[in-house]
mmCIF file with all atom_site columns, C-alpha atoms in Angstrom:
data_model
loop_
_atom_site.group_PDB
_atom_site.id
_atom_site.type_symbol
_atom_site.label_atom_id
_atom_site.label_alt_id
_atom_site.label_comp_id
_atom_site.label_asym_id
_atom_site.label_entity_id
_atom_site.label_seq_id
_atom_site.pdbx_PDB_ins_code
_atom_site.Cartn_x
_atom_site.Cartn_y
_atom_site.Cartn_z
_atom_site.occupancy
_atom_site.B_iso_or_equiv
_atom_site.pdbx_formal_charge
_atom_site.auth_seq_id
_atom_site.auth_comp_id
_atom_site.auth_asym_id
_atom_site.auth_atom_id
_atom_site.pdbx_PDB_model_num
ATOM 1   C CA . UNK A 1 1   ? 69.873 -6.256  17.296 1.00 0.00 ? 9   UNK A CA 1
ATOM 2   C CA . UNK A 1 2   ? 71.330 -5.100  14.017 1.00 0.00 ? 10  UNK A CA 1
ATOM 3   C CA . UNK A 1 3   ? 72.490 -1.502  14.016 1.00 0.00 ? 11  UNK A CA 1
ATOM 4   C CA . UNK A 1 4   ? 70.607 1.355   12.404 1.00 0.00 ? 12  UNK A CA 1
ATOM 5   C CA . UNK A 1 5   ? 72.443 2.367   9.229  1.00 0.00 ? 13  UNK A CA 1
ATOM 6   C CA . UNK A 1 6   ? 73.705 -1.146  8.472  1.00 0.00 ? 14  UNK A CA 1
ATOM 7   C CA . UNK A 1 7   ? 72.683 -3.000  5.330  1.00 0.00 ? 15  UNK A CA 1
ATOM 8   C CA . UNK A 1 8   ? 69.677 -5.256  5.940  1.00 0.00 ? 16  UNK A CA 1
ATOM 9   C CA . UNK A 1 9   ? 70.545 -8.936  5.396  1.00 0.00 ? 17  UNK A CA 1
ATOM 10  C CA . UNK A 1 10  ? 69.133 -10.227 2.115  1.00 0.00 ? 18  UNK A CA 1
ATOM 11  C CA . UNK A 1 11  ? 66.718 -13.151 2.168  1.00 0.00 ? 19  UNK A CA 1
ATOM 12  C CA . UNK A 1 12  ? 64.346 -15.270 0.134  1.00 0.00 ? 20  UNK A CA 1
ATOM 13  C CA . UNK A 1 13  ? 61.626 -17.208 1.949  1.00 0.00 ? 21  UNK A CA 1
ATOM 14  C CA . UNK A 1 14  ? 58.292 -18.839 1.062  1.00 0.00 ? 22  UNK A CA 1
ATOM 15  C CA . UNK A 1 15  ? 55.094 -16.910 1.764  1.00 0.00 ? 23  UNK A CA 1
ATOM 16  C CA . UNK A 1 16  ? 51.787 -18.347 2.969  1.00 0.00 ? 24  UNK A CA 1
ATOM 17  C CA . UNK A 1 17  ? 51.062 -19.609 -0.558 1.00 0.00 ? 25  UNK A CA 1
ATOM 18  C CA . UNK A 1 18  ? 54.505 -21.182 -1.054 1.00 0.00 ? 26  UNK A CA 1
ATOM 19  C CA . UNK A 1 19  ? 55.755 -18.409 -3.378 1.00 0.00 ? 27  UNK A CA 1
ATOM 20  C CA . UNK A 1 20  ? 59.335 -17.208 -2.951 1.00 0.00 ? 28  UNK A CA 1
ATOM 21  C CA . UNK A 1 21  ? 59.610 -13.643 -1.668 1.00 0.00 ? 29  UNK A CA 1
ATOM 22  C CA . UNK A 1 22  ? 62.924 -11.782 -1.485 1.00 0.00 ? 30  UNK A CA 1
ATOM 23  C CA . UNK A 1 23  ? 63.801 -8.574  0.292  1.00 0.00 ? 31  UNK A CA 1
ATOM 24  C CA . UNK A 1 24  ? 65.200 -7.351  -3.033 1.00 0.00 ? 32  UNK A CA 1
ATOM 25  C CA . UNK A 1 25  ? 61.660 -7.540  -4.494 1.00 0.00 ? 33  UNK A CA 1
ATOM 26  C CA . UNK A 1 26  ? 60.941 -4.355  -2.533 1.00 0.00 ? 34  UNK A CA 1
ATOM 27  C CA . UNK A 1 27  ? 63.956 -2.262  -3.532 1.00 0.00 ? 35  UNK A CA 1
ATOM 28  C CA . UNK A 1 28  ? 62.949 1.393   -3.569 1.00 0.00 ? 36  UNK A CA 1
ATOM 29  C CA . UNK A 1 29  ? 60.250 0.905   -0.923 1.00 0.00 ? 37  UNK A CA 1
ATOM 30  C CA . UNK A 1 30  ? 60.205 1.066   2.838  1.00 0.00 ? 38  UNK A CA 1
ATOM 31  C CA . UNK A 1 31  ? 59.794 -2.375  4.399  1.00 0.00 ? 39  UNK A CA 1
ATOM 32  C CA . UNK A 1 32  ? 58.443 -2.927  7.894  1.00 0.00 ? 40  UNK A CA 1
ATOM 33  C CA . UNK A 1 33  ? 59.839 -6.308  8.864  1.00 0.00 ? 41  UNK A CA 1
ATOM 34  C CA . UNK A 1 34  ? 58.399 -7.761  12.026 1.00 0.00 ? 42  UNK A CA 1
ATOM 35  C CA . UNK A 1 35  ? 59.500 -10.971 13.693 1.00 0.00 ? 43  UNK A CA 1
ATOM 36  C CA . UNK A 1 36  ? 57.144 -12.855 15.978 1.00 0.00 ? 44  UNK A CA 1
ATOM 37  C CA . UNK A 1 37  ? 57.235 -16.136 17.914 1.00 0.00 ? 45  UNK A CA 1
ATOM 38  C CA . UNK A 1 38  ? 54.223 -18.187 16.772 1.00 0.00 ? 46  UNK A CA 1
ATOM 39  C CA . UNK A 1 39  ? 51.075 -18.026 14.669 1.00 0.00 ? 47  UNK A CA 1
ATOM 40  C CA . UNK A 1 40  ? 47.715 -17.997 16.451 1.00 0.00 ? 48  UNK A CA 1
ATOM 41  C CA . UNK A 1 41  ? 49.057 -17.335 19.954 1.00 0.00 ? 49  UNK A CA 1
ATOM 42  C CA . UNK A 1 42  ? 47.412 -14.476 21.886 1.00 0.00 ? 50  UNK A CA 1
ATOM 43  C CA . UNK A 1 43  ? 50.264 -11.945 21.670 1.00 0.00 ? 51  UNK A CA 1
ATOM 44  C CA . UNK A 1 44  ? 51.133 -12.740 18.066 1.00 0.00 ? 52  UNK A CA 1
ATOM 45  C CA . UNK A 1 45  ? 47.479 -12.538 17.059 1.00 0.00 ? 53  UNK A CA 1
ATOM 46  C CA . UNK A 1 46  ? 47.112 -9.106  18.687 1.00 0.00 ? 54  UNK A CA 1
ATOM 47  C CA . UNK A 1 47  ? 50.283 -7.928  16.953 1.00 0.00 ? 55  UNK A CA 1
ATOM 48  C CA . UNK A 1 48  ? 49.130 -9.201  13.543 1.00 0.00 ? 56  UNK A CA 1
ATOM 49  C CA . UNK A 1 49  ? 45.728 -7.575  14.048 1.00 0.00 ? 57  UNK A CA 1
ATOM 50  C CA . UNK A 1 50  ? 47.410 -4.251  14.872 1.00 0.00 ? 58  UNK A CA 1
ATOM 51  C CA . UNK A 1 51  ? 49.428 -4.410  11.629 1.00 0.00 ? 59  UNK A CA 1
ATOM 52  C CA . UNK A 1 52  ? 46.268 -5.474  9.754  1.00 0.00 ? 60  UNK A CA 1
ATOM 53  C CA . UNK A 1 53  ? 44.288 -2.558  11.151 1.00 0.00 ? 61  UNK A CA 1
ATOM 54  C CA . UNK A 1 54  ? 47.021 -0.092  10.147 1.00 0.00 ? 62  UNK A CA 1
ATOM 55  C CA . UNK A 1 55  ? 47.682 -1.720  6.757  1.00 0.00 ? 63  UNK A CA 1
ATOM 56  C CA . UNK A 1 56  ? 46.017 1.057   4.701  1.00 0.00 ? 64  UNK A CA 1
ATOM 57  C CA . UNK A 1 57  ? 48.006 3.724   6.549  1.00 0.00 ? 65  UNK A CA 1
ATOM 58  C CA . UNK A 1 58  ? 51.297 1.895   5.891  1.00 0.00 ? 66  UNK A CA 1
ATOM 59  C CA . UNK A 1 59  ? 50.339 1.488   2.228  1.00 0.00 ? 67  UNK A CA 1
ATOM 60  C CA . UNK A 1 60  ? 49.506 5.206   1.981  1.00 0.00 ? 68  UNK A CA 1
ATOM 61  C CA . UNK A 1 61  ? 53.046 5.920   3.190  1.00 0.00 ? 69  UNK A CA 1
ATOM 62  C CA . UNK A 1 62  ? 54.489 3.548   0.581  1.00 0.00 ? 70  UNK A CA 1
ATOM 63  C CA . UNK A 1 63  ? 55.542 0.927   3.116  1.00 0.00 ? 71  UNK A CA 1
ATOM 64  C CA . UNK A 1 64  ? 55.292 -2.844  2.791  1.00 0.00 ? 72  UNK A CA 1
ATOM 65  C CA . UNK A 1 65  ? 54.622 -5.015  5.863  1.00 0.00 ? 73  UNK A CA 1
ATOM 66  C CA . UNK A 1 66  ? 56.259 -8.438  6.178  1.00 0.00 ? 74  UNK A CA 1
ATOM 67  C CA . UNK A 1 67  ? 55.851 -10.747 9.165  1.00 0.00 ? 75  UNK A CA 1
ATOM 68  C CA . UNK A 1 68  ? 58.338 -13.577 9.709  1.00 0.00 ? 76  UNK A CA 1
ATOM 69  C CA . UNK A 1 69  ? 58.247 -16.530 12.091 1.00 0.00 ? 77  UNK A CA 1
ATOM 70  C CA . UNK A 1 70  ? 59.508 -20.107 12.119 1.00 0.00 ? 78  UNK A CA 1
ATOM 71  C CA . UNK A 1 71  ? 56.003 -21.432 11.470 1.00 0.00 ? 79  UNK A CA 1
ATOM 72  C CA . UNK A 1 72  ? 55.252 -23.488 8.356  1.00 0.00 ? 80  UNK A CA 1
ATOM 73  C CA . UNK A 1 73  ? 53.718 -22.192 5.138  1.00 0.00 ? 81  UNK A CA 1
ATOM 74  C CA . UNK A 1 74  ? 50.477 -24.044 6.004  1.00 0.00 ? 82  UNK A CA 1
ATOM 75  C CA . UNK A 1 75  ? 50.377 -22.460 9.483  1.00 0.00 ? 83  UNK A CA 1
ATOM 76  C CA . UNK A 1 76  ? 50.844 -19.004 7.911  1.00 0.00 ? 84  UNK A CA 1
ATOM 77  C CA . UNK A 1 77  ? 48.106 -19.707 5.368  1.00 0.00 ? 85  UNK A CA 1
ATOM 78  C CA . UNK A 1 78  ? 45.631 -20.633 8.112  1.00 0.00 ? 86  UNK A CA 1
ATOM 79  C CA . UNK A 1 79  ? 46.663 -17.728 10.369 1.00 0.00 ? 87  UNK A CA 1
ATOM 80  C CA . UNK A 1 80  ? 46.387 -15.176 7.545  1.00 0.00 ? 88  UNK A CA 1
ATOM 81  C CA . UNK A 1 81  ? 42.987 -16.520 6.476  1.00 0.00 ? 89  UNK A CA 1
ATOM 82  C CA . UNK A 1 82  ? 41.538 -16.599 9.987  1.00 0.00 ? 90  UNK A CA 1
ATOM 83  C CA . UNK A 1 83  ? 42.784 -13.092 10.870 1.00 0.00 ? 91  UNK A CA 1
ATOM 84  C CA . UNK A 1 84  ? 42.189 -11.620 7.384  1.00 0.00 ? 92  UNK A CA 1
ATOM 85  C CA . UNK A 1 85  ? 45.796 -10.448 7.131  1.00 0.00 ? 93  UNK A CA 1
ATOM 86  C CA . UNK A 1 86  ? 46.429 -8.432  3.944  1.00 0.00 ? 94  UNK A CA 1
ATOM 87  C CA . UNK A 1 87  ? 50.215 -8.384  4.309  1.00 0.00 ? 95  UNK A CA 1
ATOM 88  C CA . UNK A 1 88  ? 52.989 -10.880 3.611  1.00 0.00 ? 96  UNK A CA 1
ATOM 89  C CA . UNK A 1 89  ? 53.846 -13.660 6.072  1.00 0.00 ? 97  UNK A CA 1
ATOM 90  C CA . UNK A 1 90  ? 57.088 -15.541 5.464  1.00 0.00 ? 98  UNK A CA 1
ATOM 91  C CA . UNK A 1 91  ? 58.096 -18.942 6.787  1.00 0.00 ? 99  UNK A CA 1
ATOM 92  C CA . UNK A 1 92  ? 61.639 -19.360 8.137  1.00 0.00 ? 100 UNK A CA 1
ATOM 93  C CA . UNK A 1 93  ? 61.566 -22.965 9.349  1.00 0.00 ? 101 UNK A CA 1
ATOM 94  C CA . UNK A 1 94  ? 65.377 -23.204 9.087  1.00 0.00 ? 102 UNK A CA 1
ATOM 95  C CA . UNK A 1 95  ? 65.734 -20.028 11.218 1.00 0.00 ? 103 UNK A CA 1
ATOM 96  C CA . UNK A 1 96  ? 68.361 -18.580 8.860  1.00 0.00 ? 104 UNK A CA 1
ATOM 97  C CA . UNK A 1 97  ? 66.724 -15.153 8.557  1.00 0.00 ? 105 UNK A CA 1
ATOM 98  C CA . UNK A 1 98  ? 65.789 -15.131 12.255 1.00 0.00 ? 106 UNK A CA 1
ATOM 99  C CA . UNK A 1 99  ? 69.481 -15.620 13.037 1.00 0.00 ? 107 UNK A CA 1
ATOM 100 C CA . UNK A 1 100 ? 70.668 -13.115 10.414 1.00 0.00 ? 108 UNK A CA 1
ATOM 101 C CA . UNK A 1 101 ? 68.459 -10.444 12.011 1.00 0.00 ? 109 UNK A CA 1
ATOM 102 C CA . UNK A 1 102 ? 69.605 -11.512 15.501 1.00 0.00 ? 110 UNK A CA 1
ATOM 103 C CA . UNK A 1 103 ? 66.099 -12.251 16.782 1.00 0.00 ? 111 UNK A CA 1
ATOM 104 C CA . UNK A 1 104 ? 66.644 -15.990 17.470 1.00 0.00 ? 112 UNK A CA 1
ATOM 105 C CA . UNK A 1 105 ? 67.894 -15.778 21.055 1.00 0.00 ? 113 UNK A CA 1
ATOM 106 C CA . UNK A 1 106 ? 67.936 -17.443 24.418 1.00 0.00 ? 114 UNK A CA 1
ATOM 107 C CA . UNK A 1 107 ? 64.763 -16.648 26.336 1.00 0.00 ? 115 UNK A CA 1
ATOM 108 C CA . UNK A 1 108 ? 63.629 -17.262 29.899 1.00 0.00 ? 116 UNK A CA 1
ATOM 109 C CA . UNK A 1 109 ? 60.042 -18.092 30.753 1.00 0.00 ? 117 UNK A CA 1
ATOM 110 C CA . UNK A 1 110 ? 59.059 -19.108 34.268 1.00 0.00 ? 118 UNK A CA 1
ATOM 111 C CA . UNK A 1 111 ? 62.685 -19.961 34.999 1.00 0.00 ? 119 UNK A CA 1
ATOM 112 C CA . UNK A 1 112 ? 62.999 -22.229 31.960 1.00 0.00 ? 120 UNK A CA 1
ATOM 113 C CA . UNK A 1 113 ? 65.659 -21.291 29.411 1.00 0.00 ? 121 UNK A CA 1
ATOM 114 C CA . UNK A 1 114 ? 65.032 -22.023 25.735 1.00 0.00 ? 122 UNK A CA 1
ATOM 115 C CA . UNK A 1 115 ? 65.745 -20.608 22.304 1.00 0.00 ? 123 UNK A CA 1
ATOM 116 C CA . UNK A 1 116 ? 63.053 -18.579 20.592 1.00 0.00 ? 124 UNK A CA 1
ATOM 117 C CA . UNK A 1 117 ? 62.105 -15.504 18.620 1.00 0.00 ? 125 UNK A CA 1
ATOM 118 C CA . UNK A 1 118 ? 62.405 -12.198 20.430 1.00 0.00 ? 126 UNK A CA 1
ATOM 119 C CA . UNK A 1 119 ? 59.515 -10.067 19.162 1.00 0.00 ? 127 UNK A CA 1
ATOM 120 C CA . UNK A 1 120 ? 61.269 -7.367  17.098 1.00 0.00 ? 128 UNK A CA 1
ATOM 121 C CA . UNK A 1 121 ? 60.585 -4.836  14.346 1.00 0.00 ? 129 UNK A CA 1
ATOM 122 C CA . UNK A 1 122 ? 62.914 -3.384  11.734 1.00 0.00 ? 130 UNK A CA 1
ATOM 123 C CA . UNK A 1 123 ? 62.156 -0.611  9.254  1.00 0.00 ? 131 UNK A CA 1
ATOM 124 C CA . UNK A 1 124 ? 64.283 -0.971  6.141  1.00 0.00 ? 132 UNK A CA 1
ATOM 125 C CA . UNK A 1 125 ? 64.634 2.108   3.954  1.00 0.00 ? 133 UNK A CA 1
ATOM 126 C CA . UNK A 1 126 ? 64.404 2.381   0.173  1.00 0.00 ? 134 UNK A CA 1
ATOM 127 C CA . UNK A 1 127 ? 68.161 1.751   -0.135 1.00 0.00 ? 135 UNK A CA 1
ATOM 128 C CA . UNK A 1 128 ? 68.070 -1.510  1.828  1.00 0.00 ? 136 UNK A CA 1
ATOM 129 C CA . UNK A 1 129 ? 69.498 -0.081  5.048  1.00 0.00 ? 137 UNK A CA 1
ATOM 130 C CA . UNK A 1 130 ? 68.057 -0.449  8.515  1.00 0.00 ? 138 UNK A CA 1
ATOM 131 C CA . UNK A 1 131 ? 66.395 2.855   9.365  1.00 0.00 ? 139 UNK A CA 1
ATOM 132 C CA . UNK A 1 132 ? 64.907 1.836   12.746 1.00 0.00 ? 140 UNK A CA 1
ATOM 133 C CA . UNK A 1 133 ? 64.932 -1.172  15.051 1.00 0.00 ? 141 UNK A CA 1
ATOM 134 C CA . UNK A 1 134 ? 62.981 -2.184  18.141 1.00 0.00 ? 142 UNK A CA 1
ATOM 135 C CA . UNK A 1 135 ? 63.430 -5.313  20.239 1.00 0.00 ? 143 UNK A CA 1
ATOM 136 C CA . UNK A 1 136 ? 61.250 -6.921  22.898 1.00 0.00 ? 144 UNK A CA 1
ATOM 137 C CA . UNK A 1 137 ? 58.308 -4.917  21.578 1.00 0.00 ? 145 UNK A CA 1
ATOM 138 C CA . UNK A 1 138 ? 54.793 -5.020  22.968 1.00 0.00 ? 146 UNK A CA 1
ATOM 139 C CA . UNK A 1 139 ? 52.423 -6.802  20.554 1.00 0.00 ? 147 UNK A CA 1
ATOM 140 C CA . UNK A 1 140 ? 49.793 -4.058  20.508 1.00 0.00 ? 148 UNK A CA 1
ATOM 141 C CA . UNK A 1 141 ? 52.285 -1.180  20.294 1.00 0.00 ? 149 UNK A CA 1
ATOM 142 C CA . UNK A 1 142 ? 54.740 -2.333  17.630 1.00 0.00 ? 150 UNK A CA 1
ATOM 143 C CA . UNK A 1 143 ? 52.572 -1.421  14.619 1.00 0.00 ? 151 UNK A CA 1
ATOM 144 C CA . UNK A 1 144 ? 51.869 2.066   15.984 1.00 0.00 ? 152 UNK A CA 1
ATOM 145 C CA . UNK A 1 145 ? 55.572 2.687   16.680 1.00 0.00 ? 153 UNK A CA 1
ATOM 146 C CA . UNK A 1 146 ? 56.577 1.529   13.200 1.00 0.00 ? 154 UNK A CA 1
ATOM 147 C CA . UNK A 1 147 ? 53.818 3.600   11.566 1.00 0.00 ? 155 UNK A CA 1
ATOM 148 C CA . UNK A 1 148 ? 54.822 6.733   13.493 1.00 0.00 ? 156 UNK A CA 1
ATOM 149 C CA . UNK A 1 149 ? 58.414 6.242   12.332 1.00 0.00 ? 157 UNK A CA 1
ATOM 150 C CA . UNK A 1 150 ? 57.425 5.642   8.695  1.00 0.00 ? 158 UNK A CA 1
ATOM 151 C CA . UNK A 1 151 ? 55.180 8.722   8.722  1.00 0.00 ? 159 UNK A CA 1
ATOM 152 C CA . UNK A 1 152 ? 57.951 10.879  10.217 1.00 0.00 ? 160 UNK A CA 1
ATOM 153 C CA . UNK A 1 153 ? 60.294 9.809   7.407  1.00 0.00 ? 161 UNK A CA 1
ATOM 154 C CA . UNK A 1 154 ? 57.861 11.027  4.762  1.00 0.00 ? 162 UNK A CA 1
ATOM 155 C CA . UNK A 1 155 ? 57.539 14.567  6.124  1.00 0.00 ? 163 UNK A CA 1
#
């Protein structure tokens, strides 16, 4: 996990429509960056729905939500359409951003070891620094935790 206070690694990735999106596009805003394993799986769907349901509250606090996984642009397009996701989904098929944010790690599932995305959330402040970080988050809880943090920053 990257340390709170460190500069967030810069990136440019394609969104669900194939448009390039860079972290620098959101300079001066809070960015809630969440990393998840795979589109349309039960846990990832619940997590995306939680961010969707809190989208207006994040927007009211001036925060942008960005979800990143290694899924393709087409997969993100379908996932966003099916779940009516109003926020940005970015495709990192080369896993460069996943590695830069230290979320591409060895995982164990039923005794099998493989590489994968560790469900994580970062809040990046208006100056591009990591203000908060959570790893191995629960899908349903991660949006609420990030929202509580963002709200506490604006008081």
